[in-house]
CSV table of C-alpha atoms (C1' of nucleotides) in Angstrom, one decimal:
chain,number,residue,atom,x,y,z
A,2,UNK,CA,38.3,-1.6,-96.5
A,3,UNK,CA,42.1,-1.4,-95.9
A,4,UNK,CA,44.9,-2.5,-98.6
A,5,UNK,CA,45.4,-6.0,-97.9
A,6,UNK,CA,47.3,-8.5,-99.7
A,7,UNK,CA,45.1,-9.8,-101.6
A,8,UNK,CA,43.8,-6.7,-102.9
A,9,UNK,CA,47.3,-5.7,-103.8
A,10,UNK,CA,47.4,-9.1,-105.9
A,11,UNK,CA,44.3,-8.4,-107.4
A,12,UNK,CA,45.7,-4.9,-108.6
A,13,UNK,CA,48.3,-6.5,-110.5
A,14,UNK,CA,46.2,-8.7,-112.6
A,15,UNK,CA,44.1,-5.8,-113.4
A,16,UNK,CA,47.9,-4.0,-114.2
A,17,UNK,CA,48.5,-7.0,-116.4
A,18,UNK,CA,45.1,-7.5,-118.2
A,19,UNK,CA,44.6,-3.5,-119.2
A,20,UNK,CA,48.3,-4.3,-120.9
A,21,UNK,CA,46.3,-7.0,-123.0
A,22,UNK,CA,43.4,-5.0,-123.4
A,23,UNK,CA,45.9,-1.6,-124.3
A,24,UNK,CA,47.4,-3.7,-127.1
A,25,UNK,CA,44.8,-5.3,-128.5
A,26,UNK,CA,43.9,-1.1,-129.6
A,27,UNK,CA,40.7,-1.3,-126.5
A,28,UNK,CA,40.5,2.2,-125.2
A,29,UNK,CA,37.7,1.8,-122.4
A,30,UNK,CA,36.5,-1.1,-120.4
A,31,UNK,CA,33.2,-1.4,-118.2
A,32,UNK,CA,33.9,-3.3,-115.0
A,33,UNK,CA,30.8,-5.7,-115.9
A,34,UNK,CA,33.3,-7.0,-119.1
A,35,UNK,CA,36.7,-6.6,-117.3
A,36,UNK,CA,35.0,-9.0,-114.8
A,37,UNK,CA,34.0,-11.5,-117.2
A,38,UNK,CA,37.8,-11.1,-118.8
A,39,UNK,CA,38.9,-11.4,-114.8
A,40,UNK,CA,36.7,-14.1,-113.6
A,41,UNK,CA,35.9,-12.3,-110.8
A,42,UNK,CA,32.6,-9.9,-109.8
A,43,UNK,CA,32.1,-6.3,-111.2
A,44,UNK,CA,31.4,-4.9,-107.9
A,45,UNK,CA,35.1,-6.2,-106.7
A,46,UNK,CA,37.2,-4.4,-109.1
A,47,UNK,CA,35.1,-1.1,-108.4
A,48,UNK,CA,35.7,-1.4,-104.7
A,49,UNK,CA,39.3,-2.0,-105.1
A,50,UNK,CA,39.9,0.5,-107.6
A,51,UNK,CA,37.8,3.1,-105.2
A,52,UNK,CA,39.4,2.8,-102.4
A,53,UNK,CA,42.1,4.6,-104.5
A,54,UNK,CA,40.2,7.1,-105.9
A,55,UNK,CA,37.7,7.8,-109.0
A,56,UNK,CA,39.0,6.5,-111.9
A,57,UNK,CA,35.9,5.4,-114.3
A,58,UNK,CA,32.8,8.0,-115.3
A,59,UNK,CA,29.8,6.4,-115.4
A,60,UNK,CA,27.7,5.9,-118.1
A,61,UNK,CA,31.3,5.5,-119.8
A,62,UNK,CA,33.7,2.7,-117.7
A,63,UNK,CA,37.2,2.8,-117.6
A,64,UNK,CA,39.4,4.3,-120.1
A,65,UNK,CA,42.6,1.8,-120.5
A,66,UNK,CA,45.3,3.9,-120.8
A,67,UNK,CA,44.6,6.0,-117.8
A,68,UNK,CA,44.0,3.3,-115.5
A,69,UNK,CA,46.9,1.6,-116.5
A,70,UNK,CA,49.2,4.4,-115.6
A,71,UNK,CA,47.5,5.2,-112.4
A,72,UNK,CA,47.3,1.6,-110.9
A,73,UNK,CA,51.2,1.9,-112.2
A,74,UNK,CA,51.4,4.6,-109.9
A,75,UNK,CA,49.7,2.8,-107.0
A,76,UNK,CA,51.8,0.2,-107.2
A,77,UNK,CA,54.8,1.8,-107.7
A,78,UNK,CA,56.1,-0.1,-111.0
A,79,UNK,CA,58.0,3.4,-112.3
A,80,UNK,CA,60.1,4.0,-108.8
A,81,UNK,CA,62.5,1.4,-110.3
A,82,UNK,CA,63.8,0.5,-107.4
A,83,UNK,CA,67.9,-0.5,-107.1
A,84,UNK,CA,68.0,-4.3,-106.9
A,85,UNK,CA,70.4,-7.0,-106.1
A,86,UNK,CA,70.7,-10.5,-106.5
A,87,UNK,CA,72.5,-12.9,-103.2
A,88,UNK,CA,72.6,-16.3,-104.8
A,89,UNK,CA,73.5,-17.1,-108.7
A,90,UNK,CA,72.8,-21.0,-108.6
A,91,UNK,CA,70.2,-22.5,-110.7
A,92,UNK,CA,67.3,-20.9,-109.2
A,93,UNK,CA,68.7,-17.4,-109.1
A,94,UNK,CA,69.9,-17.0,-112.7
A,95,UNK,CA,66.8,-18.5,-113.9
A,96,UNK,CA,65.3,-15.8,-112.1
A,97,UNK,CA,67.9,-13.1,-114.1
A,98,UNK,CA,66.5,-14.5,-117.4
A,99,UNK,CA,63.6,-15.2,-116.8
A,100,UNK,CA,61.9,-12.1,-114.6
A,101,UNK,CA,61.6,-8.7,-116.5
A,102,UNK,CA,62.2,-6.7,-113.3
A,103,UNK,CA,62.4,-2.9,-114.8
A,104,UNK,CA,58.5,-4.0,-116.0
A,105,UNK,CA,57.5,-5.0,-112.3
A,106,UNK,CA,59.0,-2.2,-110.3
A,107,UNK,CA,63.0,-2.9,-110.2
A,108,UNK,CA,66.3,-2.7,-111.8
A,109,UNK,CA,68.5,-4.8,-111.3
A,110,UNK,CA,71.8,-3.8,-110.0
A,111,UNK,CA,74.4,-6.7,-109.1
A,112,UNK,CA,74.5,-10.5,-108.8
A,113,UNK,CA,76.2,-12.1,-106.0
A,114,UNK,CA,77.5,-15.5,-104.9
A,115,UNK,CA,80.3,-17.2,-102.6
A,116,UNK,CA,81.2,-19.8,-105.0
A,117,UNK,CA,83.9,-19.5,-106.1
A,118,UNK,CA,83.2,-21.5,-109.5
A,119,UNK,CA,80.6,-18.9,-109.9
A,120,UNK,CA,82.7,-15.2,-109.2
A,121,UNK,CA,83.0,-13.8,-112.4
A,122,UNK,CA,80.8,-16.1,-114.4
A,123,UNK,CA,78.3,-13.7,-116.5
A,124,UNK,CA,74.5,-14.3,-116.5
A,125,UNK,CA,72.7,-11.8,-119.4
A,126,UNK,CA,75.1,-8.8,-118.5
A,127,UNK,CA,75.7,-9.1,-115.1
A,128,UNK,CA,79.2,-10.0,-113.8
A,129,UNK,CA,78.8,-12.7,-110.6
A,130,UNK,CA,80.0,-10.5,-107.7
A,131,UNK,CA,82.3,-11.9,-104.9
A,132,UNK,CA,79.6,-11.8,-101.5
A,133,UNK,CA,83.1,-10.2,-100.3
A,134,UNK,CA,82.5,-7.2,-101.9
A,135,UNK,CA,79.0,-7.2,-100.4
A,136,UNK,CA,79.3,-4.6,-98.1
A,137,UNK,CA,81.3,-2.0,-100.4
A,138,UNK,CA,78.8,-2.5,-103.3
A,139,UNK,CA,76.0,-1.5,-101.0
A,140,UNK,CA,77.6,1.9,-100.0
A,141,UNK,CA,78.4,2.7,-102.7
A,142,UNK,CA,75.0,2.0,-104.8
A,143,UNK,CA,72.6,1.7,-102.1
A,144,UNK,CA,70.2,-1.1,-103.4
A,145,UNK,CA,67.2,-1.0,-101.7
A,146,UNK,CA,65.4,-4.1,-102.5
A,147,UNK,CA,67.7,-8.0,-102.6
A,148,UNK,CA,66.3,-11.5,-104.2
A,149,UNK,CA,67.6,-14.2,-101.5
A,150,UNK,CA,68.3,-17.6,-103.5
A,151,UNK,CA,70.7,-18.5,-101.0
A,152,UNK,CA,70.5,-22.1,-99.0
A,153,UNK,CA,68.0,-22.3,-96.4
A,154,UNK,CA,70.1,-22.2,-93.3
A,155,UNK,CA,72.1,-19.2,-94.5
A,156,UNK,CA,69.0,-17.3,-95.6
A,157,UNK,CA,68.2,-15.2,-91.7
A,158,UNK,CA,71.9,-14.6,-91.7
A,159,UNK,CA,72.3,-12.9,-95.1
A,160,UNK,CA,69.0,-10.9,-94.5
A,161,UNK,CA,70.2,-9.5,-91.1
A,162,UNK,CA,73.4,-8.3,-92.7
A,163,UNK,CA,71.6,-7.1,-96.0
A,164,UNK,CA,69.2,-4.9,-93.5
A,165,UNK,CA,72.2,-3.4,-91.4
A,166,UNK,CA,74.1,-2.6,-95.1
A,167,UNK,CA,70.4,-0.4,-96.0
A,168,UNK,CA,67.9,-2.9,-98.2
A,169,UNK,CA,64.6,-2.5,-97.0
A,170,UNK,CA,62.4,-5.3,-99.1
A,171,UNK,CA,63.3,-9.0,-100.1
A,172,UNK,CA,62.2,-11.0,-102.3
A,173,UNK,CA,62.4,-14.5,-101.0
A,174,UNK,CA,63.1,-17.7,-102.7
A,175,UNK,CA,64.5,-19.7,-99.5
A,176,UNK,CA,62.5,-21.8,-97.8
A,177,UNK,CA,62.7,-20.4,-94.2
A,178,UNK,CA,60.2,-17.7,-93.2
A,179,UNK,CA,61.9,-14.1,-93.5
A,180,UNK,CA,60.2,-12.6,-89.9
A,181,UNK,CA,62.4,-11.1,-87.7
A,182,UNK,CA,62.5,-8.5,-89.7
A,183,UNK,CA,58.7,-7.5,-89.7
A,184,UNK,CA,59.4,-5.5,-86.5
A,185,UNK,CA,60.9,-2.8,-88.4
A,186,UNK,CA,60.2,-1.1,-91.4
A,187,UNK,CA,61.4,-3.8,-93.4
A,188,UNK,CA,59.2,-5.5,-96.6
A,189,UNK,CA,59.3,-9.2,-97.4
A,190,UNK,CA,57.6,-11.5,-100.1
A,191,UNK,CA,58.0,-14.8,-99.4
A,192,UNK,CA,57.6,-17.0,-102.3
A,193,UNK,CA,57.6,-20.3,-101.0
A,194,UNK,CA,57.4,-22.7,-104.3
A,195,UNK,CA,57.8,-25.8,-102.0
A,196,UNK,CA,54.3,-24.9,-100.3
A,197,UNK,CA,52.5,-24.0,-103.6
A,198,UNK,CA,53.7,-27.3,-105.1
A,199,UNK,CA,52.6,-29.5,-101.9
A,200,UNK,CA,49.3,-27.2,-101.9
A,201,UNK,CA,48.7,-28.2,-105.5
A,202,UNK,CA,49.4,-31.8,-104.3
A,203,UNK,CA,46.5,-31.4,-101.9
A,204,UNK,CA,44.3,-30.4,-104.4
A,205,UNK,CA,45.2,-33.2,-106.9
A,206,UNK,CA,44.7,-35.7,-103.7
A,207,UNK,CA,41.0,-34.0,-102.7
A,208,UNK,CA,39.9,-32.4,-106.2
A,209,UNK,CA,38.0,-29.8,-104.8
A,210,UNK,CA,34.9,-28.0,-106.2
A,211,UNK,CA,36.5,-25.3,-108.9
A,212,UNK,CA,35.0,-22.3,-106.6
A,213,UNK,CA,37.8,-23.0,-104.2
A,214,UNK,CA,40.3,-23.1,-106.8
A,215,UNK,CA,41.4,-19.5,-106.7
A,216,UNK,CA,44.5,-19.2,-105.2
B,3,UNK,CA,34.7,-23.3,-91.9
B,4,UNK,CA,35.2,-25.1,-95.3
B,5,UNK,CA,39.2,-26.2,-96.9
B,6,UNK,CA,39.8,-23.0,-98.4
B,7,UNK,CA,42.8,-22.0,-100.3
B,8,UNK,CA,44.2,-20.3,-97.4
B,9,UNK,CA,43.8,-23.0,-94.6
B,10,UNK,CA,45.6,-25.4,-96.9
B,11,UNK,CA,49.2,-23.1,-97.2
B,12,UNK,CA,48.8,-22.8,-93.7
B,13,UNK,CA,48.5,-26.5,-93.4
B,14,UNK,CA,51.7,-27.0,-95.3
B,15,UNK,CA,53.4,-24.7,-93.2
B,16,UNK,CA,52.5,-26.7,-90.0
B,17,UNK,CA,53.4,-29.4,-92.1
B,18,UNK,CA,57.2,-27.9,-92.6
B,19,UNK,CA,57.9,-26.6,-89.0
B,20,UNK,CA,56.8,-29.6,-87.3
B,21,UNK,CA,59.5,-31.1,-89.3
B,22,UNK,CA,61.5,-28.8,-87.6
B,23,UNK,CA,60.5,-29.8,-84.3
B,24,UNK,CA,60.6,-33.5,-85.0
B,25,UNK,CA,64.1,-33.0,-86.2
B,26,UNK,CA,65.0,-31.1,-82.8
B,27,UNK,CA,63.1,-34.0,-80.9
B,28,UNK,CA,60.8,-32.3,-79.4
B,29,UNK,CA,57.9,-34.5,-78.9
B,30,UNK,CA,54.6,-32.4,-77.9
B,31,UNK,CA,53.7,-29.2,-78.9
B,32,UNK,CA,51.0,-27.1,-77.3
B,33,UNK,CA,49.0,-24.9,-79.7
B,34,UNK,CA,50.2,-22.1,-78.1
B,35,UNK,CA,53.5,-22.4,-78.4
B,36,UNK,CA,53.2,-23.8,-82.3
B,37,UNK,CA,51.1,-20.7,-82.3
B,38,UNK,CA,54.4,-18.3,-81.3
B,39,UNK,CA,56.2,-20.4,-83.4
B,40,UNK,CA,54.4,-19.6,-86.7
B,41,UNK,CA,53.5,-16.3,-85.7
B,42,UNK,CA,50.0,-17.0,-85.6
B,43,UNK,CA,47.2,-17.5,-82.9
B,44,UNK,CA,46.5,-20.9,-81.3
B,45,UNK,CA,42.7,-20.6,-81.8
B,46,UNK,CA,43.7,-20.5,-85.6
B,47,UNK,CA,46.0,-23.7,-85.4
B,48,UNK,CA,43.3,-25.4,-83.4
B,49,UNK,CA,40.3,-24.5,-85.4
B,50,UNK,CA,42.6,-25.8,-88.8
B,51,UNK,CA,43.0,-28.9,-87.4
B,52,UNK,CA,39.7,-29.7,-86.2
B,53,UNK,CA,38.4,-29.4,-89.4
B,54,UNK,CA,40.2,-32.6,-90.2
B,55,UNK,CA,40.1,-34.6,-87.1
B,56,UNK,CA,40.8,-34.7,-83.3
B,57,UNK,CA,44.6,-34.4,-83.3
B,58,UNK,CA,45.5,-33.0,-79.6
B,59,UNK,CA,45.2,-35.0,-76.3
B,60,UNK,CA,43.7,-32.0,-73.6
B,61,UNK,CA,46.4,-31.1,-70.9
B,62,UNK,CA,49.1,-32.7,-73.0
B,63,UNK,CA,49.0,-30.8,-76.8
B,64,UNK,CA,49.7,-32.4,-80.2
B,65,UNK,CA,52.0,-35.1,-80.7
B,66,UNK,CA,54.5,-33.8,-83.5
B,67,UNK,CA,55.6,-37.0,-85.1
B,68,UNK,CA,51.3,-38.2,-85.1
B,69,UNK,CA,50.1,-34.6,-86.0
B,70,UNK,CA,52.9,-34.4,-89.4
B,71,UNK,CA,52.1,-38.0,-90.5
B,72,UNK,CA,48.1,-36.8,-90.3
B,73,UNK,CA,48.9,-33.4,-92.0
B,74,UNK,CA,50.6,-35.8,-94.7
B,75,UNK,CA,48.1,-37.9,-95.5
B,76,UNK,CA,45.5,-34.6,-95.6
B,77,UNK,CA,47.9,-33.2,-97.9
B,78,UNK,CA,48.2,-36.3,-100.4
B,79,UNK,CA,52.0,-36.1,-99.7
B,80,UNK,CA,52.8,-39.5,-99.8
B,81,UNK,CA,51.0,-40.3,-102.8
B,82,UNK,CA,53.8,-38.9,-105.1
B,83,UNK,CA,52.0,-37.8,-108.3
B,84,UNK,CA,53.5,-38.8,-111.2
B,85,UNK,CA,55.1,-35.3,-113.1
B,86,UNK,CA,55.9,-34.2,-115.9
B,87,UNK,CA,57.8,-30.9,-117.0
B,88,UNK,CA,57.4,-29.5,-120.0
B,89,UNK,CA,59.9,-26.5,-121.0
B,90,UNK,CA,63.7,-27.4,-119.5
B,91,UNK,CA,65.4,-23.8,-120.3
B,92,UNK,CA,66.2,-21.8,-117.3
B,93,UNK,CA,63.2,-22.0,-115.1
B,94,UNK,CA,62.4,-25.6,-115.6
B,95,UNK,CA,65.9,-26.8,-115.5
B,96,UNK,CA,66.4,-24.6,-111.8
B,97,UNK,CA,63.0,-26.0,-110.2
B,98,UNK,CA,64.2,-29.2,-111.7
B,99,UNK,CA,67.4,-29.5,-109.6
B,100,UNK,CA,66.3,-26.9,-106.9
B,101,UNK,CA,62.9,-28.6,-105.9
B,102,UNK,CA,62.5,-31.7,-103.8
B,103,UNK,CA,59.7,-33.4,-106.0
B,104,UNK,CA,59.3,-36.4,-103.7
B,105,UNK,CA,58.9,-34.1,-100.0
B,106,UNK,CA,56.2,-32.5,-101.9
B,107,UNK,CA,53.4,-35.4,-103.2
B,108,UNK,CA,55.3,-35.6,-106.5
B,109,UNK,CA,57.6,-37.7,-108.8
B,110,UNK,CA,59.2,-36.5,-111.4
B,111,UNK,CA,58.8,-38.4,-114.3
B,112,UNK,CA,59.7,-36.8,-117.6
B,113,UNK,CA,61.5,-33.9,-118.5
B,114,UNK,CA,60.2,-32.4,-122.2
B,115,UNK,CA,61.1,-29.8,-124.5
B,116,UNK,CA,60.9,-28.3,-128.7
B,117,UNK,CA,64.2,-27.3,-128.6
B,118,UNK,CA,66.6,-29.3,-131.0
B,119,UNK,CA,69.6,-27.8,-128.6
B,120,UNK,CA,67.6,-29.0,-125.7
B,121,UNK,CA,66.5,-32.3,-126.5
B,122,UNK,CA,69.1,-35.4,-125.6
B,123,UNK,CA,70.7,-33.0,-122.9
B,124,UNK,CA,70.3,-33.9,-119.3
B,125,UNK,CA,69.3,-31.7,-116.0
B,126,UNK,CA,70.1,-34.1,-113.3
B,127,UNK,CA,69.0,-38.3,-114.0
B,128,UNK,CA,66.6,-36.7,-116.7
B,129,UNK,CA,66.9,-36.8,-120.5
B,130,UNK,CA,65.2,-33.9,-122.0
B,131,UNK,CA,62.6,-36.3,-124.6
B,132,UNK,CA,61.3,-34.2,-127.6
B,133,UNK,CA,57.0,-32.8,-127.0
B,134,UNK,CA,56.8,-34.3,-130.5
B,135,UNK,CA,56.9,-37.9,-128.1
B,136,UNK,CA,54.7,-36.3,-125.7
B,137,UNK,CA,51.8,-38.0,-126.9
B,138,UNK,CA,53.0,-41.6,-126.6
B,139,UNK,CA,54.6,-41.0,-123.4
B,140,UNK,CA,51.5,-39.7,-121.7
B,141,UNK,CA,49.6,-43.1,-123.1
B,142,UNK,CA,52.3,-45.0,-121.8
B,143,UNK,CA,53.3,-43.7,-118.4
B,144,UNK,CA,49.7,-41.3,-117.5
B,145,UNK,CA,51.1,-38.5,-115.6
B,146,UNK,CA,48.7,-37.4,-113.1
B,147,UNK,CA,50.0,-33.6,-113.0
B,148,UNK,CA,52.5,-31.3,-115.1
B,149,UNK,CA,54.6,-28.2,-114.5
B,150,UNK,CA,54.5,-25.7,-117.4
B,151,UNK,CA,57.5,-23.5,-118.1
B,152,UNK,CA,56.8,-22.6,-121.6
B,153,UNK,CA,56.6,-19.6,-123.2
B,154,UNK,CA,53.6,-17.8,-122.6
B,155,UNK,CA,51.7,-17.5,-125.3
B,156,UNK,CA,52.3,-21.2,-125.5
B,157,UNK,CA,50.8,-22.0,-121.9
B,158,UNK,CA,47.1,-22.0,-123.1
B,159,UNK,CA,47.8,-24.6,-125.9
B,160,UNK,CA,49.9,-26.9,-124.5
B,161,UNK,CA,47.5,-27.0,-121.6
B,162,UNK,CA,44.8,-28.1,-123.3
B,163,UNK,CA,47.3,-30.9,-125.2
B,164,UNK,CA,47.6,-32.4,-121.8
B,165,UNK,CA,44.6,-31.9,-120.2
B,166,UNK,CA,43.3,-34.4,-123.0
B,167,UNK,CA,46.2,-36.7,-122.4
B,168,UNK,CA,45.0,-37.4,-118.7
B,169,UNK,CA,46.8,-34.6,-116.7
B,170,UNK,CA,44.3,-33.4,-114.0
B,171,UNK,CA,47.2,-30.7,-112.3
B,172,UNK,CA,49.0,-27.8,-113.5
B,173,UNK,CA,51.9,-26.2,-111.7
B,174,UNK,CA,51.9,-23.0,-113.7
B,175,UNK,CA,54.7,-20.6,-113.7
B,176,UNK,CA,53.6,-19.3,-117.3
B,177,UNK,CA,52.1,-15.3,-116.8
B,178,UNK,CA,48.9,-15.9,-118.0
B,179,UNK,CA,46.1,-17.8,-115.6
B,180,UNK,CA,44.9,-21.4,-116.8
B,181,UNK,CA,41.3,-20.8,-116.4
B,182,UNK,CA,39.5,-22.6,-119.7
B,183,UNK,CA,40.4,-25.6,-117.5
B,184,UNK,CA,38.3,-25.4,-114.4
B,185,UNK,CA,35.5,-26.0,-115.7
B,186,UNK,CA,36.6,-29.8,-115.6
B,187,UNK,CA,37.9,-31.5,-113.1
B,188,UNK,CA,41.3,-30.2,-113.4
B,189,UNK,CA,43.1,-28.5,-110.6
B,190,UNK,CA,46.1,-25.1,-111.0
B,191,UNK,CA,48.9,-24.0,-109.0
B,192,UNK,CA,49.3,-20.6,-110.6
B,193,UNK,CA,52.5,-19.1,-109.5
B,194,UNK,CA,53.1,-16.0,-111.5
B,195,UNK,CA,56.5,-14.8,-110.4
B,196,UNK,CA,55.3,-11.2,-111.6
B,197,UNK,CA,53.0,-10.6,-109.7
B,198,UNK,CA,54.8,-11.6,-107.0
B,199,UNK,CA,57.5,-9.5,-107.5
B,200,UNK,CA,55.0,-6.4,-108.4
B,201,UNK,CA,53.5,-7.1,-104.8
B,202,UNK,CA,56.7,-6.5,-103.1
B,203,UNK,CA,57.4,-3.1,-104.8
B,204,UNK,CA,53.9,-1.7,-103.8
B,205,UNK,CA,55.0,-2.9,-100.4
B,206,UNK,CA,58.5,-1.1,-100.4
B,207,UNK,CA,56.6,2.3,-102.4
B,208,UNK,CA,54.2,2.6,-99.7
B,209,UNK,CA,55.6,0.9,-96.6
B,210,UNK,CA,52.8,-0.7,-94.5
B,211,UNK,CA,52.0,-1.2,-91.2
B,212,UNK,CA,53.6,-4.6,-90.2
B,213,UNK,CA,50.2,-6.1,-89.0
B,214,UNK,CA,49.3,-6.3,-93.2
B,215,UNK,CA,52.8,-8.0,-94.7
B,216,UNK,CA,51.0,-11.2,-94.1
B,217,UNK,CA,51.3,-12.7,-97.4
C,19,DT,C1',42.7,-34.6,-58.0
C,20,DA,C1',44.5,-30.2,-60.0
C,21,DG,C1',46.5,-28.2,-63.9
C,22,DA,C1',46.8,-27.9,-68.6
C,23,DT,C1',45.2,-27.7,-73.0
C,24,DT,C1',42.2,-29.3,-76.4
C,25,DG,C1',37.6,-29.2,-79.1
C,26,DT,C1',33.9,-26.3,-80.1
C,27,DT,C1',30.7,-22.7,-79.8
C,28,DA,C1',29.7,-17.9,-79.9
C,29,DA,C1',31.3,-13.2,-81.0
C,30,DT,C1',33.9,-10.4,-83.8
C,31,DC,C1',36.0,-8.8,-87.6
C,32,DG,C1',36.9,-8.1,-92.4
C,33,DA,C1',36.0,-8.9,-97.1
C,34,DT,C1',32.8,-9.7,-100.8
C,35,DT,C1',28.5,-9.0,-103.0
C,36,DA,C1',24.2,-6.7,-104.1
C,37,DA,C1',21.7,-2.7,-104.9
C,38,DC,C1',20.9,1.8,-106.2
C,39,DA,C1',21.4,6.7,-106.3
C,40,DA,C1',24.5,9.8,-108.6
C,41,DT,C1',26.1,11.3,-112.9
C,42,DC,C1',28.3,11.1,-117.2
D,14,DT,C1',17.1,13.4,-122.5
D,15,DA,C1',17.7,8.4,-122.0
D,16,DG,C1',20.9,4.8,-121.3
D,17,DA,C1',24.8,3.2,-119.2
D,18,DT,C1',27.8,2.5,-115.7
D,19,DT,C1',30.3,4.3,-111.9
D,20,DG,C1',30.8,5.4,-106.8
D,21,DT,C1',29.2,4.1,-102.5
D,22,DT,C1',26.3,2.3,-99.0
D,23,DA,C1',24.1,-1.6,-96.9
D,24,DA,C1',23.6,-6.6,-96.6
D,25,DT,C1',25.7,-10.8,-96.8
D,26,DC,C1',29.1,-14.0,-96.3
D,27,DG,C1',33.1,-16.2,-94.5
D,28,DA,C1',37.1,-16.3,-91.8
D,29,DT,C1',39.4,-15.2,-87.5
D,30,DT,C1',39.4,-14.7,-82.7
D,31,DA,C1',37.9,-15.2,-77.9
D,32,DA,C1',36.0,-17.9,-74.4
D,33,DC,C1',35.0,-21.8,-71.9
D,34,DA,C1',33.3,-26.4,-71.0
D,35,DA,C1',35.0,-31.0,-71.8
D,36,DT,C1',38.6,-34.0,-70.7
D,37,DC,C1',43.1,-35.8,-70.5
DNA sequence: TAGATTGTTAATCGATTAACAATC
DNA sequence: TAGATTGTTAATCGATTAACAATC
């Protein structure tokens, strides 16, 4: 087995249930009952977990604490990476309020926008940034990672610009496709809300046996 | 081959970029060059589709404007779900004016929330109505589906409030996973934003090989 | 008809599950 | 030690790809 994205996904739930399990005071976990808590099979969480190394002892299970801070690790939640924000309309200071980004891997750095009703406006306590100042920001500070919540058709254009000024992963919010950028070493989740909403659509229109139902 | 979570996103994006071609005119497309165009192979397009029906004419390819209406109907598009959203602060009010209900199977209905400040304000044509009505409205109007933007430790509760009011769909962009529900015949859109975030910064702390960025 | 391209089967590949020996 | 539960291999399952006959 090789980390593939859905095994990555599934690492995160199990980041996010040990938290529940770490503050309800539960110091060790068998995979038999953190499947149960998962919904998923025992033998599935102890593949995934292997492939990363040995982090139970049998006879005993998982001790929460531990494996907490090593799928951390794995996933790289402490690196903190420099973030910035290139669209502050609805969707993207929704995302500023909403989305704890120190807790899943990032710090946010700077909010951009081009409007310029929105330069200078204050969302939490970040200052809108001019897109003007685009370039200078990102030699001085370096972000490595940017949240696109830009329109659609502007979306390749800002990510081709963003890559030549040094970020190297975006998170996605437009609708296009992020993929000329695969080719180099460049990381992209694309979120895609109008595809999960016309997929739930489907399922609403075909109700579907609930085995198929994870998604 | 069965309808499995993954061949219906892919459906929806074939769904999106022959809109794309429709819109450029183009006619006919070939597999294989709808497969270059989605970065996919034309084996996997063809073998989608034939799950379904006989879309493509041998020698000639699939007729775009035929092929979306199909995909459509397969995806329940035009059957515009009746919607409600409960929770209008950030989140909710963004998808509310940043989402195009209608191109996705869905019609916005109702717009709810427990906030005094919130209640009577407007996002859009929507007056945000007061959950203590939510009861009479459901009776009233029967929403087939509902997208959750409350707080999280609210998700579970409210959830259960509808499902007994008649809604059979969640959109859920609440952290925790609406499971007690399956067991019915109620169908989830689980987005969790967090985990979709912590999956890009296990992709930028240990860069992969493009061939897995897939997501 | 000849060329093109689908529909469909068979082969491959990868991911999940089951089973059990190792070991705490 | 005995019981429990992991780590790990082997078996199963499902999804993707390749190949080609059918056919427009």
């Amino acid at each position: 087995m090789v980390t593939s994205i859905p095994v990555i996904r599934r690492l995160c739930r199990y980041y996010r249930h040990l938290e529940v399990l770490i503050e309800q005071g539960i110091e060790r976990i068998a995979s038999r009952d953190f499947a149960v808590m998962l919904g998923q099979t025992a033998s599935q969480i102890r593949q995934d977990l292997n492939y990363y190394g040995h982090f139970g002892q049998q006879g005993y299970g998982y001790h929460t604490v531990d494996l907490h801070r090593a799928l951390g690790d794995i996933l790289a939640v402490p690196q903190k990476f420099p973030t910035i924000l290139i669209g502050a309309g609805n969707l993207g200071a929704a995302l500023v309020n909403h989305i704890d980004f120190v807790h899943n891997g990032f710090e946010l750095i700077g909010v951009f926008d081009c409007a310029p009703q929105l330069v200078g406006t204050c969302i939490q306590r970040h200052t809108v940034a001019d897109m003007a100042g685009i370039r200078a920001f990102c030699l001085q500070h370096a972000p490595q990672a940017a949240i696109l919540c830009v329109p659609d058709d502007e979306a390749e254009q800002v990510a081709d610009l963003l890559v030549r000024l040094g970020v190297q992963a975006f998170w996605n919010f437009t609708h296009r496709d992020l993929r000329g950028l695969y080719c180099e070493d460049i990381v992209v989740e694309n979120v895609h809300l109008n595809d999960s909403l016309m997929t739930l659509c489907h399922l609403l229109g075909n109700r579907m046996p609930p085995a198929l139902q994870t998604g």
